[in-house]
Amino acid sequence: MAPSGNSMSWEDKRDIIARNLQEILGEDKMIAVLKERDLKIYWGTATTGKPHVAYFVPMSKIADFLRAGCEVTILFADLHAYLDNMKAPWELLALRSEYYQQVIKAMLQSIDVPIEKLKFVKGTEYQLSREYTLDVYRLSSVITEHDAKKAGAEVVKQVEHPLLSGLLYPGLQALDEEYLHVDAQFGGVDQRKIFTFAEKYLPQLGYMKRIHLMNPMVPGLAGGKMSSSEEDSKIDLLDTPAAVKKKLKKAFCEPGNITDNGVLAFVKHVLFSLFKKDEGFIISRDAANGGNITFSTYEDLELAFSKEEVHPGDLKAAVETYINKLLEPIRKKFEEPALKKLTEQAYPPPSKQKSTVDDISPHRLDIRVGKIVEVSKHPDADALYVEKIDVGDRAPRTIVSGLVNYVPIEEMENRMVVVLCNLKPAKMRGVESNGMVLCASVDEPKAVEPLIPPAGCSPGERVLVEGYESGTPDEVLNPKKKIWEKLQVDFKTTANCEAQWQGNVLSTRSGKITCKSLKNAPIK
């Protein structure tokens, strides 16, 4: 931790503001402001899923900003949250904004951060005003479609026929800088294109170009990008110590791997930023395993882990202790009756949430990794294989596939495949098929390739669509509602042969689903 903002030189403030950031756009301007006064910064978040332990990553930087004397505005983007497929009604979003405010205050207080210069703003407090609306129209008159799509490429879902809201998104975020009266915007490096977009277009409206502060992208506990909807990738801020232990045990923490390691990333971007000068990261170990060890810098810990001198189990056990210390004051705070009630109202159980439409979403599909353990030609159909496929059930499933003309039988044996498991069983020339092997397929010239799971998968492992990881698949898809048929039209491979649905990748914990060679091909 550093001294308070009032007792710091501008150089000290700059160093605290900049530490652990990946990039700063406009650093010269930041220094000029710091020489005159404290910086005004904003960070925005959409009030959708519950904030989880990964929120300590941006909170640790916001803590740095506040300790450096900055004025910090946290924007609750409730209008953006509503426009995100209108997944939540207004009354629920109002409760969630209040929940976010209470949680963020509790998080900052748990790491002993002064919050006198912190304020919260809801987007709808100014984004529906006459002035802001006119500026949206002014901005739309100078922005090209190409620039709007390019700006949102990293944060807006890319689909073949994008919604207009996705094209407006970068412009709205740019205008927020002006209407919040800040010097700088803070966000992840994935927003860099939006930040450079703002720097280009705000001056065209006569507004000042802002400073942009960017955090690196930090992997989640399951490896890969953090997800607020993937249960194994998050620890809820109100989770019990037992739940923390269980989720950390599942966390991806490969021996020697220092790049895709959410546990190490949490230590670097959160814990070390909170330690006082005389504190270090303590790993408790049995004497037989080398005894307790303290790391005074993150670099020393990373080096020791890369050399496999620190076991993943010991690292996880240490992080578990520190996380529980962070969460304990938050848990205690939310034992208050009013906050308990707020939590229940803001995030009611799924059965209590009202839905005005039949949610045709890919979370309803039970897609799993399968292994073909037996295959033969259909006795009554020359083009069909009859396969026994292990998809994690008690016994292999019988599935019929029309692949005889496209995949030799010897290549089918012991092959790992991707299987849609909750179709209603159907007889195919007298043999009941209990699922479908998913394939990339083109008509001219006719070619079919089974999808390929990533290396390291096990039979039965779920295949998830990015952004739709939460929710329970239907036990059996109702054929009358044509759920698979409605969803199937948006499943296709990319130019890199990666499987996607509306631009969202299909993956397991081990990586992405692909095909051998068919590009931009429908998946059936």
Coordinates of C-alpha atoms in Angstrom, one line a residue:
M1 CA 0.0 0.0 0.0
A2 CA 1.1 3.6 -0.5
P3 CA 0.7 6.8 1.5
S4 CA -2.5 8.9 1.0
G5 CA -2.9 11.0 -2.0
N6 CA -2.5 14.3 -0.1
S7 CA 1.1 13.4 0.9
M8 CA 2.3 12.2 -2.5
S9 CA 4.3 13.9 -5.2
W10 CA 2.9 13.9 -8.7
E11 CA 5.5 11.3 -9.6
D12 CA 4.4 9.0 -6.8
K13 CA 0.8 9.4 -8.0
R14 CA 1.7 8.6 -11.6
D15 CA 3.6 5.5 -10.5
I16 CA 0.6 4.2 -8.5
I17 CA -1.9 5.0 -11.2
A18 CA 0.3 3.2 -13.9
R19 CA 1.4 0.1 -12.0
N20 CA 0.2 -3.2 -13.4
L21 CA -1.5 -1.5 -16.4
Q22 CA -0.7 -2.9 -19.8
E23 CA -0.9 0.4 -21.7
I24 CA -1.7 4.1 -21.3
L25 CA -2.8 6.3 -24.2
G26 CA -2.1 9.9 -23.4
E27 CA 0.5 9.6 -20.7
D28 CA 2.0 13.0 -21.4
K29 CA -1.4 14.6 -20.9
M30 CA -1.9 12.6 -17.7
I31 CA 1.4 13.9 -16.3
A32 CA 0.4 17.5 -17.2
V33 CA -2.9 17.1 -15.3
L34 CA -1.2 15.5 -12.3
K35 CA 1.2 18.4 -12.0
E36 CA -1.8 20.7 -11.7
R37 CA -4.4 18.7 -9.9
D38 CA -5.8 15.2 -9.2
L39 CA -7.0 13.1 -12.1
K40 CA -10.7 12.4 -12.7
I41 CA -11.2 8.8 -13.9
Y42 CA -14.3 6.7 -14.8
W43 CA -14.8 2.9 -15.0
G44 CA -18.0 1.4 -16.4
T45 CA -19.7 -1.9 -15.8
A46 CA -23.0 -3.3 -17.0
T47 CA -25.3 -4.4 -14.2
T48 CA -26.1 -7.9 -15.3
G49 CA -24.5 -11.0 -13.6
K50 CA -23.4 -10.9 -9.9
P51 CA -20.0 -9.4 -9.3
H52 CA -17.6 -12.1 -8.4
V53 CA -14.0 -12.4 -7.0
A54 CA -12.5 -11.4 -10.4
Y55 CA -13.9 -7.9 -9.8
F56 CA -11.1 -7.5 -7.3
V57 CA -8.8 -7.0 -10.4
P58 CA -10.4 -3.7 -11.5
M59 CA -11.1 -2.9 -7.9
S60 CA -7.4 -3.1 -7.1
K61 CA -6.7 -0.6 -9.7
I62 CA -9.6 1.6 -8.6
A63 CA -8.0 1.4 -5.1
D64 CA -4.7 2.6 -6.6
F65 CA -6.5 5.5 -8.2
L66 CA -8.2 6.5 -5.0
R67 CA -5.0 6.2 -3.0
A68 CA -3.4 8.5 -5.5
G69 CA -6.0 11.1 -4.8
C70 CA -8.0 10.6 -8.0
E71 CA -11.7 11.4 -8.3
V72 CA -13.3 8.1 -9.4
T73 CA -16.7 7.6 -11.0
I74 CA -18.1 4.2 -11.4
L75 CA -20.7 4.1 -14.1
F76 CA -23.5 1.4 -13.8
A77 CA -24.4 0.9 -17.5
D78 CA -28.0 0.0 -16.8
L79 CA -29.2 1.1 -20.2
H80 CA -26.6 -1.0 -21.9
A81 CA -27.6 -3.9 -19.7
Y82 CA -31.2 -3.5 -20.7
L83 CA -30.3 -3.3 -24.4
D84 CA -28.3 -6.5 -24.1
N85 CA -31.1 -8.6 -25.6
M86 CA -33.4 -7.1 -23.0
K87 CA -32.6 -10.1 -20.7
A88 CA -33.7 -8.3 -17.5
P89 CA -36.7 -5.9 -16.9
W90 CA -36.1 -2.3 -15.7
E91 CA -37.2 -3.0 -12.1
L92 CA -34.7 -5.8 -11.8
L93 CA -31.9 -3.6 -13.2
A94 CA -32.6 -0.9 -10.6
L95 CA -32.2 -3.5 -7.9
R96 CA -29.0 -4.8 -9.5
S97 CA -27.5 -1.3 -9.7
E98 CA -28.1 -0.9 -5.9
Y99 CA -26.6 -4.4 -5.3
Y100 CA -23.5 -3.4 -7.4
Q101 CA -23.1 -0.2 -5.4
Q102 CA -23.3 -2.0 -2.0
V103 CA -20.9 -4.8 -3.1
I104 CA -18.3 -2.4 -4.6
K105 CA -18.3 -0.3 -1.4
A106 CA -17.9 -3.5 0.6
M107 CA -15.0 -4.7 -1.6
L108 CA -13.1 -1.4 -1.3
Q109 CA -13.7 -1.3 2.4
S110 CA -12.4 -4.9 2.7
I111 CA -9.1 -3.7 1.2
D112 CA -9.0 -0.6 3.4
V113 CA -9.5 2.0 0.6
P114 CA -10.8 5.5 1.3
I115 CA -13.9 6.1 -0.7
E116 CA -14.5 9.8 0.0
K117 CA -13.6 10.6 -3.7
L118 CA -15.7 7.8 -5.1
K119 CA -19.1 8.3 -6.7
F120 CA -21.6 6.1 -8.5
V121 CA -23.7 7.1 -11.5
K122 CA -26.3 5.2 -13.4
G123 CA -26.3 5.5 -17.2
T124 CA -30.0 6.3 -17.3
E125 CA -29.4 9.4 -15.2
Y126 CA -28.1 11.2 -18.3
Q127 CA -28.1 8.9 -21.3
L128 CA -31.8 9.5 -21.9
S129 CA -31.5 13.3 -21.8
R130 CA -32.2 15.6 -24.7
E131 CA -28.6 16.7 -25.0
Y132 CA -27.1 13.2 -24.9
T133 CA -29.6 11.9 -27.5
L134 CA -28.8 14.8 -29.8
D135 CA -25.1 14.0 -29.5
V136 CA -25.8 10.4 -30.3
Y137 CA -27.4 11.6 -33.6
R138 CA -24.5 14.0 -34.2
L139 CA -22.0 11.2 -33.7
S140 CA -23.9 8.9 -36.0
S141 CA -23.6 11.4 -38.8
V142 CA -19.8 11.3 -38.8
I143 CA -19.0 7.6 -38.0
T144 CA -18.7 5.1 -40.8
E145 CA -20.1 1.6 -40.4
H146 CA -16.6 0.2 -40.9
D147 CA -15.2 2.2 -38.0
A148 CA -18.1 1.3 -35.7
K149 CA -17.7 -2.4 -36.4
K150 CA -13.9 -2.2 -36.0
A151 CA -14.2 -0.4 -32.7
G152 CA -16.5 -3.0 -31.2
A153 CA -14.7 -6.0 -32.6
E154 CA -13.2 -7.1 -29.2
V155 CA -16.2 -6.5 -27.0
V156 CA -19.3 -6.6 -29.1
K157 CA -20.4 -10.1 -30.3
Q158 CA -19.5 -10.4 -34.0
V159 CA -22.3 -11.9 -36.1
E160 CA -23.0 -12.0 -39.8
H161 CA -25.9 -9.6 -39.5
P162 CA -25.2 -7.4 -36.5
L163 CA -27.8 -5.5 -34.5
L164 CA -27.7 -1.8 -34.8
S165 CA -27.2 -1.5 -31.1
G166 CA -23.8 -3.2 -31.5
L167 CA -22.8 -0.5 -34.0
L168 CA -23.9 2.3 -31.6
Y169 CA -22.1 0.8 -28.6
P170 CA -18.7 2.4 -29.2
G171 CA -20.2 5.8 -29.8
L172 CA -22.2 5.7 -26.6
Q173 CA -19.2 4.7 -24.6
A174 CA -17.2 7.6 -26.1
L175 CA -19.9 10.1 -25.2
D176 CA -19.8 8.8 -21.6
E177 CA -16.4 10.4 -21.2
E178 CA -17.7 13.8 -22.0
Y179 CA -20.9 13.6 -20.0
L180 CA -19.1 12.2 -16.9
H181 CA -16.7 15.2 -17.1
V182 CA -13.6 13.0 -16.6
D183 CA -9.9 13.2 -17.8
A184 CA -9.5 9.5 -18.3
Q185 CA -11.4 6.2 -18.8
F186 CA -10.2 3.0 -17.3
G187 CA -10.9 -0.5 -18.8
G188 CA -9.4 -3.7 -20.1
V189 CA -7.0 -3.8 -23.1
D190 CA -9.8 -5.5 -25.0
Q191 CA -11.4 -2.1 -25.2
R192 CA -8.5 -0.5 -26.9
K193 CA -10.2 -0.1 -30.2
I194 CA -13.2 1.7 -28.5
F195 CA -10.7 4.0 -26.8
T196 CA -8.9 4.9 -30.0
F197 CA -12.3 5.3 -31.6
A198 CA -13.3 7.8 -28.9
E199 CA -10.0 9.7 -29.4
K200 CA -10.8 10.1 -33.1
Y201 CA -14.4 11.0 -33.0
L202 CA -15.0 13.1 -29.8
P203 CA -12.9 16.0 -31.1
Q204 CA -15.1 16.0 -34.3
L205 CA -18.0 17.0 -32.0
G206 CA -15.8 19.7 -30.4
Y207 CA -15.1 17.6 -27.2
M208 CA -11.7 16.9 -25.6
K209 CA -9.7 13.8 -26.3
R210 CA -9.3 11.8 -23.1
I211 CA -6.6 9.6 -21.5
H212 CA -7.1 5.9 -21.6
L213 CA -5.8 3.5 -18.9
M214 CA -5.8 -0.3 -19.8
N215 CA -5.6 -3.3 -17.6
P216 CA -4.2 -6.5 -19.2
M217 CA -6.7 -9.3 -19.8
V218 CA -6.5 -11.7 -16.8
P219 CA -7.4 -15.4 -17.2
G220 CA -10.3 -16.8 -15.1
L221 CA -9.9 -19.7 -12.6
A222 CA -11.0 -22.2 -15.3
G223 CA -8.3 -20.9 -17.7
G224 CA -9.0 -18.6 -20.7
K225 CA -11.1 -15.4 -20.4
M226 CA -13.0 -14.8 -17.2
S227 CA -16.7 -15.4 -17.4
S228 CA -19.3 -14.1 -15.0
S229 CA -21.7 -16.9 -16.2
E230 CA -19.4 -19.9 -16.0
E231 CA -19.7 -21.3 -12.5
D232 CA -16.3 -23.0 -12.3
S233 CA -14.6 -19.7 -13.5
K234 CA -15.9 -17.6 -10.6
I235 CA -16.0 -17.4 -6.9
D236 CA -19.0 -15.4 -5.7
L237 CA -18.3 -12.6 -3.3
L238 CA -20.7 -14.2 -0.8
D239 CA -19.5 -17.8 -1.2
T240 CA -18.8 -19.7 2.0
P241 CA -15.2 -20.9 2.7
A242 CA -16.2 -24.4 1.8
A243 CA -17.4 -23.2 -1.6
V244 CA -14.2 -21.2 -2.1
K245 CA -12.2 -24.4 -1.4
K246 CA -14.3 -26.4 -3.8
K247 CA -14.0 -23.9 -6.7
L248 CA -10.3 -23.4 -6.2
K249 CA -9.7 -27.1 -6.4
K250 CA -11.3 -27.1 -9.8
A251 CA -9.2 -24.0 -10.9
F252 CA -6.9 -24.6 -13.9
C253 CA -3.4 -24.3 -12.5
E254 CA -1.0 -26.4 -14.6
P255 CA 2.5 -27.0 -13.1
G256 CA 5.0 -24.5 -14.6
N257 CA 2.3 -22.7 -16.6
I258 CA 2.6 -19.0 -15.9
T259 CA 0.7 -17.6 -18.9
D260 CA -2.8 -19.1 -18.8
N261 CA -3.1 -19.3 -15.0
G262 CA -5.9 -17.5 -13.3
V263 CA -4.7 -18.4 -9.8
L264 CA -1.3 -16.7 -10.4
A265 CA -2.9 -13.8 -12.2
F266 CA -5.1 -13.2 -9.1
V267 CA -1.9 -13.1 -6.9
K268 CA -0.2 -10.6 -9.3
H269 CA -3.1 -8.2 -10.0
V270 CA -4.8 -8.3 -6.6
L271 CA -2.9 -9.6 -3.7
F272 CA 0.5 -8.0 -4.3
S273 CA -1.1 -4.7 -5.0
L274 CA -2.6 -4.8 -1.5
F275 CA 0.5 -5.8 0.5
K276 CA 2.3 -3.3 2.6
K277 CA 6.0 -2.8 2.1
D278 CA 7.0 -5.3 4.7
E279 CA 4.5 -7.9 3.6
G280 CA 5.0 -10.9 1.3
F281 CA 3.0 -13.7 -0.2
I282 CA 3.2 -16.6 2.3
I283 CA 2.8 -20.3 1.2
S284 CA 2.4 -22.7 4.1
R285 CA 3.9 -26.1 3.5
D286 CA 4.8 -29.2 5.4
A287 CA 8.4 -29.5 6.4
A288 CA 8.6 -32.6 4.1
N289 CA 7.7 -30.4 1.2
G290 CA 10.2 -27.6 2.0
G291 CA 8.4 -25.8 4.8
N292 CA 6.8 -22.4 4.7
I293 CA 8.1 -19.9 2.1
T294 CA 7.5 -16.1 1.7
F295 CA 7.8 -14.3 -1.6
S296 CA 8.5 -10.5 -1.4
T297 CA 7.8 -9.9 -5.1
Y298 CA 5.5 -11.5 -7.6
E299 CA 8.4 -12.0 -10.0
D300 CA 10.1 -14.3 -7.5
L301 CA 6.9 -16.3 -7.1
E302 CA 6.3 -16.6 -10.8
L303 CA 9.9 -17.8 -11.4
A304 CA 9.6 -20.4 -8.6
F305 CA 6.3 -21.6 -10.1
S306 CA 7.7 -21.8 -13.6
K307 CA 10.6 -24.0 -12.3
E308 CA 7.9 -26.1 -10.5
E309 CA 9.5 -25.3 -7.2
V310 CA 5.9 -24.3 -6.0
H311 CA 3.3 -27.0 -6.3
P312 CA -0.2 -25.9 -7.7
G313 CA -1.9 -27.4 -4.6
D314 CA 0.3 -25.3 -2.3
L315 CA -0.4 -22.2 -4.4
K316 CA -4.1 -22.8 -4.4
A317 CA -4.1 -23.4 -0.6
A318 CA -2.4 -20.0 0.0
V319 CA -4.7 -18.1 -2.4
E320 CA -7.7 -19.7 -0.6
T321 CA -6.5 -18.2 2.7
Y322 CA -6.1 -14.8 1.2
I323 CA -9.4 -14.9 -0.7
N324 CA -11.3 -15.8 2.5
K325 CA -9.6 -12.8 4.3
L326 CA -10.9 -10.5 1.5
L327 CA -14.4 -12.0 1.4
E328 CA -15.0 -12.3 5.2
P329 CA -15.9 -8.6 5.7
I330 CA -18.1 -8.7 2.6
R331 CA -20.0 -11.8 3.9
K332 CA -20.4 -10.2 7.3
K333 CA -21.8 -7.0 5.7
F334 CA -24.3 -8.9 3.6
E335 CA -25.6 -10.7 6.7
E336 CA -27.5 -7.5 7.4
P337 CA -31.3 -8.1 6.8
A338 CA -31.6 -5.2 4.3
L339 CA -28.7 -6.5 2.2
K340 CA -29.9 -10.1 2.4
K341 CA -33.3 -8.9 1.0
L342 CA -31.6 -6.8 -1.7
T343 CA -29.6 -9.9 -2.8
E344 CA -32.7 -12.0 -3.1
Q345 CA -34.6 -9.4 -5.0
A346 CA -31.8 -8.5 -7.4
Y347 CA -30.9 -12.1 -8.2
P348 CA -34.0 -14.3 -7.6
P349 CA -33.7 -18.0 -8.3
P350 CA -34.4 -18.7 -12.0
S351 CA -37.8 -20.2 -11.3
K352 CA -38.9 -16.9 -9.8
Q353 CA -37.8 -14.8 -12.8
K354 CA -40.6 -13.9 -15.2
S355 CA -40.0 -14.5 -18.8
T356 CA -42.1 -12.9 -21.5
V357 CA -40.7 -14.9 -24.4
D358 CA -39.7 -18.5 -25.0
D359 CA -36.0 -18.3 -24.5
I360 CA -34.5 -20.0 -27.6
S361 CA -30.9 -19.9 -26.5
P362 CA -28.0 -22.4 -27.0
H363 CA -27.8 -23.1 -23.3
R364 CA -30.8 -25.4 -23.9
L365 CA -28.6 -27.8 -26.0
D366 CA -26.9 -30.6 -24.3
I367 CA -23.7 -30.8 -26.4
R368 CA -21.0 -33.1 -25.1
V369 CA -17.7 -34.6 -26.1
G370 CA -18.1 -38.3 -27.1
K371 CA -15.8 -41.2 -28.0
I372 CA -16.9 -43.7 -30.6
V373 CA -16.2 -47.1 -29.0
E374 CA -17.8 -49.2 -31.7
V375 CA -18.9 -48.6 -35.3
S376 CA -20.5 -50.6 -38.0
K377 CA -22.5 -50.0 -41.2
H378 CA -26.2 -49.9 -40.9
P379 CA -27.7 -53.3 -42.0
D380 CA -30.4 -51.6 -44.1
A381 CA -28.8 -48.4 -45.3
D382 CA -25.5 -48.2 -47.3
A383 CA -24.9 -44.5 -46.3
L384 CA -25.3 -44.8 -42.6
Y385 CA -23.1 -45.8 -39.7
V386 CA -24.4 -47.3 -36.4
E387 CA -22.1 -46.1 -33.7
K388 CA -21.8 -46.8 -30.0
I389 CA -20.6 -43.5 -28.4
D390 CA -19.5 -42.9 -24.8
V391 CA -20.9 -39.5 -23.9
G392 CA -20.5 -39.9 -20.1
D393 CA -23.6 -41.9 -19.5
R394 CA -23.7 -45.3 -17.7
A395 CA -23.5 -47.0 -21.1
P396 CA -22.6 -45.9 -24.6
R397 CA -25.4 -44.5 -26.7
T398 CA -26.5 -45.8 -30.1
I399 CA -26.3 -43.0 -32.7
V400 CA -26.9 -43.3 -36.4
S401 CA -24.9 -41.0 -38.7
G402 CA -24.9 -40.5 -42.5
L403 CA -21.1 -40.4 -42.7
V404 CA -20.2 -43.5 -44.8
N405 CA -19.5 -41.6 -47.9
Y406 CA -17.3 -39.0 -46.1
V407 CA -15.3 -40.7 -43.4
P408 CA -13.8 -44.2 -43.7
I409 CA -14.9 -46.7 -41.1
E410 CA -11.3 -47.1 -39.8
E411 CA -11.2 -43.3 -39.1
M412 CA -14.5 -43.6 -37.1
E413 CA -13.1 -46.1 -34.7
N414 CA -12.1 -44.6 -31.3
R415 CA -12.7 -41.2 -32.7
M416 CA -13.5 -38.2 -30.4
V417 CA -16.6 -36.4 -31.6
V418 CA -19.0 -33.7 -30.6
V419 CA -22.6 -35.0 -29.9
L420 CA -25.9 -33.3 -29.5
C421 CA -27.4 -35.5 -26.8
N422 CA -30.9 -34.2 -26.0
L423 CA -32.7 -34.7 -29.3
K424 CA -35.8 -36.9 -29.0
P425 CA -34.8 -40.4 -29.9
A426 CA -35.7 -41.3 -33.5
K427 CA -35.6 -44.4 -35.6
M428 CA -33.5 -44.3 -38.7
R429 CA -34.2 -47.2 -41.0
G430 CA -35.2 -49.4 -38.0
V431 CA -32.4 -48.4 -35.6
E432 CA -33.1 -46.0 -32.8
S433 CA -30.7 -43.1 -32.7
N434 CA -30.1 -41.3 -29.4
G435 CA -28.3 -38.2 -30.5
M436 CA -26.5 -36.5 -33.4
V437 CA -22.8 -36.3 -34.3
L438 CA -22.3 -32.6 -35.2
C439 CA -20.5 -32.0 -38.4
A440 CA -19.4 -29.1 -40.7
S441 CA -21.1 -29.6 -44.0
V442 CA -21.0 -27.9 -47.5
D443 CA -23.1 -28.7 -50.6
E444 CA -20.8 -27.7 -53.5
P445 CA -18.8 -29.8 -53.7
K446 CA -20.5 -32.0 -51.1
A447 CA -18.3 -32.5 -48.1
V448 CA -18.9 -33.4 -44.4
E449 CA -16.4 -33.3 -41.5
P450 CA -17.2 -34.3 -37.9
L451 CA -16.4 -31.5 -35.4
I452 CA -13.1 -32.1 -33.4
P453 CA -12.9 -31.6 -29.7
P454 CA -9.7 -30.1 -28.3
A455 CA -7.0 -32.5 -27.0
G456 CA -7.3 -33.6 -23.4
C457 CA -11.1 -33.8 -23.4
S458 CA -12.9 -36.7 -21.7
P459 CA -16.2 -38.3 -22.9
G460 CA -19.2 -36.6 -21.4
E461 CA -17.5 -33.2 -21.0
R462 CA -19.9 -30.3 -21.7
V463 CA -19.4 -28.2 -24.8
L464 CA -20.4 -24.6 -24.1
V465 CA -21.3 -21.6 -26.3
E466 CA -19.4 -18.5 -25.1
G467 CA -21.8 -16.1 -23.3
Y468 CA -24.4 -18.8 -22.8
E469 CA -22.6 -21.0 -20.2
S470 CA -25.2 -20.6 -17.5
G471 CA -28.6 -22.3 -17.5
T472 CA -29.6 -26.0 -17.7
P473 CA -30.1 -27.9 -20.9
D474 CA -33.5 -29.3 -21.7
E475 CA -33.8 -32.9 -20.7
V476 CA -35.2 -33.5 -24.2
L477 CA -35.7 -30.9 -26.9
N478 CA -39.4 -30.6 -27.7
P479 CA -39.5 -31.4 -31.5
K480 CA -42.8 -29.4 -31.9
K481 CA -41.0 -26.2 -30.8
K482 CA -38.2 -26.7 -33.4
I483 CA -35.6 -25.5 -30.9
W484 CA -32.6 -27.2 -32.5
E485 CA -33.8 -26.2 -36.0
K486 CA -34.1 -22.5 -34.9
L487 CA -30.6 -22.5 -33.3
Q488 CA -28.9 -24.6 -36.0
V489 CA -29.1 -21.9 -38.7
D490 CA -26.5 -19.8 -36.7
F491 CA -24.0 -22.6 -36.1
K492 CA -21.1 -22.5 -38.5
T493 CA -17.3 -22.7 -38.7
T494 CA -15.1 -19.6 -39.2
A495 CA -12.3 -18.9 -41.7
N496 CA -10.1 -20.6 -39.1
C497 CA -12.3 -23.7 -38.9
E498 CA -13.5 -22.9 -35.4
A499 CA -17.1 -23.8 -34.5
Q500 CA -19.2 -20.8 -33.5
W501 CA -22.9 -19.8 -32.9
Q502 CA -23.6 -16.2 -33.9
G503 CA -19.9 -15.5 -33.5
N504 CA -19.6 -17.1 -30.0
V505 CA -17.1 -19.9 -29.9
L506 CA -17.9 -23.4 -28.9
S507 CA -15.4 -24.8 -26.4
T508 CA -14.6 -27.1 -23.5
R509 CA -12.3 -26.3 -20.6
S510 CA -9.5 -27.7 -22.8
G511 CA -10.0 -25.3 -25.8
K512 CA -12.1 -24.6 -28.9
I513 CA -14.1 -27.0 -31.0
T514 CA -12.8 -27.1 -34.6
C515 CA -13.2 -29.0 -37.8
K516 CA -10.4 -30.3 -40.2
S517 CA -10.7 -28.0 -43.2
L518 CA -14.2 -26.7 -44.0
K519 CA -14.3 -22.9 -43.6
N520 CA -17.4 -20.8 -43.1
A521 CA -19.5 -24.0 -43.3
P522 CA -22.8 -24.7 -41.6
I523 CA -22.8 -27.1 -38.7
K524 CA -25.5 -29.8 -38.8

